[in-house]
Amino acid sequence: MSQMKIYLDGAWVSKDKAKLSVFDHGVLYGDGVFEGIRAYHGHVFRLKEHLQRLKRSADQISLKMPLSVAELDRLVNLTLKKNNLRDGYIRLLLTRGVGDLGLDPRKCAHPSVVIIADKLALFPAECYEKGLSVIIAKTVRNLPQAINPTIKSMNYLNNILAKIEANRAAVPEALMLNNEGYVAECTGDNVFLIKGKSIVTPPVSAGALEGITRAAVMKMVKAAGVYSITEKLFKPSALFQCDEIFFTGTAAEIIPVTRIDNRRVGSGRAGAVTKRLIEDFKAVVRREAALIGAK
Ligand code: PMP
């Protein structure tokens, strides 16, 4: 296999050479932002949306993007090409850059840009058939007034604490509640409930990331016109009073959830509506790749 080539501040370097300074505030403080992006059939899915979100995240931490969105678009595509990947996962990092041991971001003159393209580790295929078993974490999602979950920041400790709870319970994901007890999202995915002809997901203000997959699913469902889809606050009790639950994320795509805290969700099996959405989403991805064309 040929060596992986990672973009690092203006050059493509091999995996063993792709290193950030220990004085980078991304390393010292988790001071930076990132994106997880997907390529299908030689086309980067919703790249503009990802780069716009990166820009919004950077703005929220007063980090000036060292490259334009157009330039980042070109570099993401070039990184895929250099790694001969038509299907893969892209990790784009924007760190505060090298400073001193103090917190002050003004000491960091040059943000670092890293782009990694690799194959992706998904949930095992059987999870898409059987559905996930998950828990509700005791760790509360970050308060929007403290660290806004709309910032896709390099500090994921809040999510990692919930992930550790999931690990202890031997399940692959955990739902997180906000400080008012409303369901916010998962450690790395957004959440949706289906009841009858209505689909709901928590509003971003509940403490969720504005997921690109979430937005794609909302648009797709609205366009089909069969189910209503709305943003609404709900408490954990709603999780056990609905027909189906699914999670969305760039890596997970759409995945059914069939058990929460060892209690059955709906029938306890992956629901028909979720399965249909999984197929519809694949069709959207194929159509966009065919329409826009591989670069
Ligand atoms: N919430 C969190 C906390 C995430 O980290 C992610 C993605 N990694 C998502 C939701 C899903 O967002 P997207 O569909 O843009 O991948």
CSV table of C-alpha atoms and ligand atoms in Angstrom, one decimal:
chain,number,residue,atom,x,y,z
A,1,MET,CA,0.0,0.0,0.0
A,2,SER,CA,1.3,3.5,-0.8
A,3,GLN,CA,2.1,5.8,2.0
A,4,MET,CA,-0.7,8.0,3.4
A,5,LYS,CA,-0.2,11.7,2.5
A,6,ILE,CA,-1.4,14.2,5.1
A,7,TYR,CA,-1.7,17.9,4.3
A,8,LEU,CA,0.1,19.9,7.0
A,9,ASP,CA,0.6,23.6,6.6
A,10,GLY,CA,1.3,23.8,3.0
A,11,ALA,CA,2.9,20.4,2.3
A,12,TRP,CA,1.8,16.8,2.0
A,13,VAL,CA,3.8,14.6,4.5
A,14,SER,CA,3.8,10.9,5.4
A,15,LYS,CA,1.9,9.7,8.4
A,16,ASP,CA,5.0,9.4,10.6
A,17,LYS,CA,6.1,13.0,9.7
A,18,ALA,CA,2.6,14.6,10.3
A,19,LYS,CA,3.3,16.1,13.7
A,20,LEU,CA,2.1,19.2,15.5
A,21,SER,CA,4.3,21.1,18.0
A,22,VAL,CA,3.7,20.4,21.7
A,23,PHE,CA,3.4,24.2,21.9
A,24,ASP,CA,0.4,24.2,19.5
A,25,HIS,CA,-2.6,25.4,21.6
A,26,GLY,CA,-4.6,22.7,19.9
A,27,VAL,CA,-2.4,20.2,21.8
A,28,LEU,CA,-2.0,22.3,25.0
A,29,TYR,CA,-5.7,23.4,25.3
A,30,GLY,CA,-7.8,21.7,22.7
A,31,ASP,CA,-7.9,25.2,21.2
A,32,GLY,CA,-9.0,24.7,17.6
A,33,VAL,CA,-11.9,23.5,15.4
A,34,PHE,CA,-12.4,20.6,13.0
A,35,GLU,CA,-14.7,18.9,10.5
A,36,GLY,CA,-15.4,15.3,9.7
A,37,ILE,CA,-16.3,15.0,6.0
A,38,ARG,CA,-17.1,12.1,3.7
A,39,ALA,CA,-16.4,11.4,0.1
A,40,TYR,CA,-18.6,9.0,-1.9
A,41,HIS,CA,-18.0,7.9,-5.5
A,42,GLY,CA,-15.2,10.5,-6.0
A,43,HIS,CA,-17.3,13.4,-4.7
A,44,VAL,CA,-17.1,15.2,-1.4
A,45,PHE,CA,-20.6,15.2,0.1
A,46,ARG,CA,-21.8,18.6,1.1
A,47,LEU,CA,-18.3,20.1,1.3
A,48,LYS,CA,-19.6,23.7,1.1
A,49,GLU,CA,-21.8,23.1,4.1
A,50,HIS,CA,-18.9,21.6,6.1
A,51,LEU,CA,-16.6,24.5,5.2
A,52,GLN,CA,-19.3,27.0,6.1
A,53,ARG,CA,-19.7,25.2,9.5
A,54,LEU,CA,-15.9,25.3,10.0
A,55,LYS,CA,-15.9,29.0,9.3
A,56,ARG,CA,-18.8,29.5,11.8
A,57,SER,CA,-16.9,27.4,14.4
A,58,ALA,CA,-13.7,29.4,13.8
A,59,ASP,CA,-15.6,32.7,14.1
A,60,GLN,CA,-17.1,31.6,17.4
A,61,ILE,CA,-13.6,31.1,18.9
A,62,SER,CA,-12.2,34.2,17.2
A,63,LEU,CA,-9.8,32.1,15.1
A,64,LYS,CA,-9.1,33.7,11.7
A,65,MET,CA,-9.1,31.1,9.0
A,66,PRO,CA,-5.6,31.1,7.4
A,67,LEU,CA,-7.0,30.0,4.1
A,68,SER,CA,-10.1,30.9,2.2
A,69,VAL,CA,-13.1,28.5,2.0
A,70,ALA,CA,-12.3,28.1,-1.8
A,71,GLU,CA,-8.7,27.2,-1.1
A,72,LEU,CA,-9.8,24.7,1.6
A,73,ASP,CA,-12.2,23.2,-0.9
A,74,ARG,CA,-9.4,22.7,-3.4
A,75,LEU,CA,-7.1,21.2,-0.7
A,76,VAL,CA,-9.6,18.7,0.6
A,77,ASN,CA,-10.2,17.4,-3.0
A,78,LEU,CA,-6.5,17.4,-3.6
A,79,THR,CA,-5.8,15.4,-0.4
A,80,LEU,CA,-8.3,12.7,-1.6
A,81,LYS,CA,-6.6,12.6,-5.0
A,82,LYS,CA,-3.1,12.3,-3.5
A,83,ASN,CA,-4.3,9.3,-1.4
A,84,ASN,CA,-6.2,7.7,-4.4
A,85,LEU,CA,-9.4,7.7,-2.4
A,86,ARG,CA,-12.8,8.0,-4.1
A,87,ASP,CA,-14.6,6.9,-0.9
A,88,GLY,CA,-13.3,7.9,2.4
A,89,TYR,CA,-13.4,10.0,5.5
A,90,ILE,CA,-11.7,13.4,5.7
A,91,ARG,CA,-10.6,15.0,8.9
A,92,LEU,CA,-9.9,18.8,8.6
A,93,LEU,CA,-8.3,20.5,11.6
A,94,LEU,CA,-7.7,24.1,12.2
A,95,THR,CA,-5.6,24.6,15.4
A,96,ARG,CA,-4.8,27.9,17.1
A,97,GLY,CA,-1.1,27.3,16.3
A,98,VAL,CA,2.1,27.5,18.2
A,99,GLY,CA,2.2,29.8,21.3
A,100,ASP,CA,3.7,29.7,24.7
A,101,LEU,CA,2.5,27.9,27.8
A,102,GLY,CA,0.0,30.6,28.7
A,103,LEU,CA,-3.6,30.5,27.5
A,104,ASP,CA,-3.5,33.7,25.5
A,105,PRO,CA,-4.4,32.9,21.9
A,106,ARG,CA,-2.9,36.2,20.8
A,107,LYS,CA,0.5,34.6,21.3
A,108,CYS,CA,-0.3,32.1,18.5
A,109,ALA,CA,0.6,33.9,15.2
A,110,HIS,CA,-0.2,31.1,12.7
A,111,PRO,CA,-3.1,28.7,12.9
A,112,SER,CA,-2.2,25.2,11.6
A,113,VAL,CA,-4.2,23.4,9.0
A,114,VAL,CA,-4.3,19.6,8.8
A,115,ILE,CA,-6.2,17.5,6.3
A,116,ILE,CA,-6.2,13.7,6.7
A,117,ALA,CA,-8.0,11.4,4.3
A,118,ASP,CA,-8.5,7.8,5.3
A,119,LYS,CA,-10.8,4.8,5.1
A,120,LEU,CA,-13.5,4.9,7.7
A,121,ALA,CA,-14.4,2.8,10.7
A,122,LEU,CA,-18.2,2.6,10.8
A,123,PHE,CA,-20.4,1.0,13.3
A,124,PRO,CA,-20.4,-2.8,12.4
A,125,ALA,CA,-22.7,-3.5,9.4
A,126,GLU,CA,-25.0,-5.6,11.6
A,127,CYS,CA,-25.9,-2.5,13.7
A,128,TYR,CA,-27.7,-1.1,10.6
A,129,GLU,CA,-29.8,-4.2,10.5
A,130,LYS,CA,-30.4,-4.8,14.2
A,131,GLY,CA,-30.1,-1.3,15.5
A,132,LEU,CA,-27.9,0.2,18.2
A,133,SER,CA,-28.2,-0.4,21.9
A,134,VAL,CA,-27.3,2.8,23.7
A,135,ILE,CA,-27.5,4.5,27.1
A,136,ILE,CA,-28.4,7.9,28.4
A,137,ALA,CA,-25.3,9.4,29.8
A,138,LYS,CA,-25.2,11.0,33.2
A,139,THR,CA,-22.6,13.6,31.9
A,140,VAL,CA,-24.7,16.7,30.9
A,141,ARG,CA,-24.1,18.2,27.5
A,142,ASN,CA,-22.1,21.5,27.6
A,143,LEU,CA,-24.2,24.5,28.2
A,144,PRO,CA,-24.5,26.7,25.2
A,145,GLN,CA,-23.5,29.7,27.4
A,146,ALA,CA,-20.3,27.8,28.5
A,147,ILE,CA,-18.9,26.0,25.4
A,148,ASN,CA,-21.5,26.1,22.7
A,149,PRO,CA,-22.1,22.7,21.2
A,150,THR,CA,-22.5,24.4,17.8
A,151,ILE,CA,-18.7,25.0,17.9
A,152,LYS,CA,-17.1,21.8,16.5
A,153,SER,CA,-14.1,22.4,18.7
A,154,MET,CA,-11.0,20.2,19.2
A,155,ASN,CA,-12.1,20.0,22.9
A,156,TYR,CA,-14.4,17.0,22.9
A,157,LEU,CA,-13.9,16.1,26.5
A,158,ASN,CA,-17.6,16.6,27.3
A,159,ASN,CA,-18.5,14.0,24.6
A,160,ILE,CA,-15.6,11.7,25.7
A,161,LEU,CA,-16.8,11.6,29.3
A,162,ALA,CA,-20.2,10.4,28.0
A,163,LYS,CA,-18.4,8.0,25.6
A,164,ILE,CA,-16.5,6.5,28.6
A,165,GLU,CA,-19.9,5.9,30.2
A,166,ALA,CA,-21.0,4.1,27.0
A,167,ASN,CA,-17.8,2.0,27.1
A,168,ARG,CA,-18.5,1.0,30.7
A,169,ALA,CA,-22.0,-0.1,29.7
A,170,ALA,CA,-20.5,-1.9,26.7
A,171,VAL,CA,-22.6,0.0,24.1
A,172,PRO,CA,-21.4,2.0,21.1
A,173,GLU,CA,-23.1,5.4,21.7
A,174,ALA,CA,-24.7,7.5,24.5
A,175,LEU,CA,-27.4,10.1,24.4
A,176,MET,CA,-26.7,13.3,26.2
A,177,LEU,CA,-29.2,15.5,28.0
A,178,ASN,CA,-28.9,19.2,28.5
A,179,ASN,CA,-28.9,20.8,32.0
A,180,GLU,CA,-32.7,21.1,31.8
A,181,GLY,CA,-33.1,17.4,31.2
A,182,TYR,CA,-34.0,17.7,27.5
A,183,VAL,CA,-32.4,15.3,25.0
A,184,ALA,CA,-29.7,17.2,23.2
A,185,GLU,CA,-27.7,14.8,20.9
A,186,CYS,CA,-25.2,11.9,21.2
A,187,THR,CA,-21.5,11.9,21.7
A,188,GLY,CA,-21.0,12.1,17.9
A,189,ASP,CA,-24.4,12.0,16.3
A,190,ASN,CA,-27.7,13.8,16.2
A,191,VAL,CA,-30.9,12.1,17.2
A,192,PHE,CA,-34.4,11.8,15.7
A,193,LEU,CA,-37.7,10.2,16.9
A,194,ILE,CA,-40.5,8.9,14.7
A,195,LYS,CA,-44.1,8.7,15.9
A,196,GLY,CA,-46.8,8.1,13.4
A,197,LYS,CA,-46.3,10.5,10.5
A,198,SER,CA,-44.1,12.9,12.4
A,199,ILE,CA,-40.4,13.0,12.9
A,200,VAL,CA,-38.7,15.3,15.5
A,201,THR,CA,-35.2,16.2,16.4
A,202,PRO,CA,-34.0,18.5,19.2
A,203,PRO,CA,-33.4,22.1,18.2
A,204,VAL,CA,-29.7,23.2,18.1
A,205,SER,CA,-30.5,25.4,21.1
A,206,ALA,CA,-31.0,22.3,23.2
A,207,GLY,CA,-27.2,21.8,22.9
A,208,ALA,CA,-26.6,20.1,19.7
A,209,LEU,CA,-24.2,20.4,16.7
A,210,GLU,CA,-25.9,21.6,13.5
A,211,GLY,CA,-25.2,18.2,11.9
A,212,ILE,CA,-24.7,18.2,8.1
A,213,THR,CA,-26.4,14.8,7.9
A,214,ARG,CA,-29.2,16.1,10.2
A,215,ALA,CA,-29.8,18.9,7.7
A,216,ALA,CA,-29.6,16.6,4.7
A,217,VAL,CA,-32.2,14.2,6.3
A,218,MET,CA,-34.5,17.1,7.2
A,219,LYS,CA,-34.3,18.4,3.6
A,220,MET,CA,-34.9,15.0,2.1
A,221,VAL,CA,-37.9,14.2,4.3
A,222,LYS,CA,-39.4,17.6,3.6
A,223,ALA,CA,-39.0,17.1,-0.1
A,224,ALA,CA,-40.7,13.7,0.0
A,225,GLY,CA,-43.7,15.3,1.8
A,226,VAL,CA,-44.9,12.0,3.4
A,227,TYR,CA,-43.7,12.8,7.0
A,228,SER,CA,-43.6,16.0,8.8
A,229,ILE,CA,-40.1,16.8,10.3
A,230,THR,CA,-39.7,19.5,13.0
A,231,GLU,CA,-37.3,20.6,15.6
A,232,LYS,CA,-38.8,20.2,19.1
A,233,LEU,CA,-37.6,19.8,22.6
A,234,PHE,CA,-38.3,16.4,24.3
A,235,LYS,CA,-37.5,14.7,27.5
A,236,PRO,CA,-36.1,11.1,27.8
A,237,SER,CA,-39.7,9.7,28.4
A,238,ALA,CA,-40.5,10.5,24.7
A,239,LEU,CA,-37.8,8.0,23.7
A,240,PHE,CA,-40.0,5.2,25.0
A,241,GLN,CA,-43.2,6.5,23.6
A,242,CYS,CA,-42.2,6.7,19.9
A,243,ASP,CA,-42.2,4.1,17.1
A,244,GLU,CA,-38.6,4.5,16.0
A,245,ILE,CA,-35.4,6.3,16.8
A,246,PHE,CA,-32.4,6.9,14.6
A,247,PHE,CA,-29.1,8.7,14.8
A,248,THR,CA,-27.4,10.7,12.1
A,249,GLY,CA,-23.8,11.6,11.5
A,250,THR,CA,-21.2,11.9,8.8
A,251,ALA,CA,-19.5,8.6,9.9
A,252,ALA,CA,-22.7,6.8,11.0
A,253,GLU,CA,-25.0,8.2,8.2
A,254,ILE,CA,-28.4,7.0,9.4
A,255,ILE,CA,-28.5,4.3,12.0
A,256,PRO,CA,-31.5,2.7,13.9
A,257,VAL,CA,-31.6,2.6,17.6
A,258,THR,CA,-33.5,-0.2,19.2
A,259,ARG,CA,-32.5,-0.2,22.9
A,260,ILE,CA,-31.9,2.6,25.4
A,261,ASP,CA,-30.7,1.8,28.9
A,262,ASN,CA,-31.6,-1.8,28.2
A,263,ARG,CA,-35.3,-0.9,27.4
A,264,ARG,CA,-36.8,-1.6,24.1
A,265,VAL,CA,-37.5,1.3,21.7
A,266,GLY,CA,-40.7,0.8,19.7
A,267,SER,CA,-40.9,-2.9,18.5
A,268,GLY,CA,-37.3,-3.4,19.6
A,269,ARG,CA,-36.3,-3.9,15.9
A,270,ALA,CA,-34.9,-1.6,13.3
A,271,GLY,CA,-38.0,0.3,12.0
A,272,ALA,CA,-39.3,0.3,8.5
A,273,VAL,CA,-39.3,4.1,8.2
A,274,THR,CA,-35.7,4.3,9.3
A,275,LYS,CA,-34.7,1.5,6.8
A,276,ARG,CA,-36.4,3.5,4.1
A,277,LEU,CA,-34.6,6.7,5.1
A,278,ILE,CA,-31.3,4.8,4.9
A,279,GLU,CA,-32.0,3.8,1.3
A,280,ASP,CA,-33.3,7.3,0.4
A,281,PHE,CA,-30.1,8.8,1.9
A,282,LYS,CA,-27.9,6.5,-0.2
A,283,ALA,CA,-29.9,7.6,-3.3
A,284,VAL,CA,-29.3,11.3,-2.4
A,285,VAL,CA,-25.6,10.7,-2.1
A,286,ARG,CA,-25.4,8.8,-5.4
A,287,ARG,CA,-27.5,11.5,-7.2
A,288,GLU,CA,-25.2,14.4,-5.9
A,289,ALA,CA,-22.1,12.5,-6.9
A,290,ALA,CA,-23.5,11.9,-10.4
A,291,LEU,CA,-24.9,15.4,-10.8
A,292,ILE,CA,-21.8,17.4,-9.6
A,293,GLY,CA,-19.4,14.8,-10.9
A,294,ALA,CA,-16.1,13.6,-9.5
A,295,LYS,CA,-13.2,16.2,-9.4
B,1,PMP,N1,-23.1,15.8,17.1
B,1,PMP,C1,-21.8,15.7,17.4
B,1,PMP,C2,-21.4,16.0,18.8
B,1,PMP,C3,-20.9,15.3,16.4
B,1,PMP,O1,-19.6,15.3,16.8
B,1,PMP,C4,-21.3,15.0,15.1
B,1,PMP,C5,-20.4,14.6,14.0
B,1,PMP,N2,-19.2,14.2,14.4
B,1,PMP,C6,-22.7,15.1,14.9
B,1,PMP,C7,-23.6,15.5,15.9
B,1,PMP,C8,-23.2,14.8,13.5
B,1,PMP,O2,-22.9,15.9,12.6
B,1,PMP,P1,-22.6,15.6,11.1
B,1,PMP,O3,-23.8,15.0,10.5
B,1,PMP,O4,-22.2,16.9,10.5
B,1,PMP,O5,-21.4,14.6,11.0
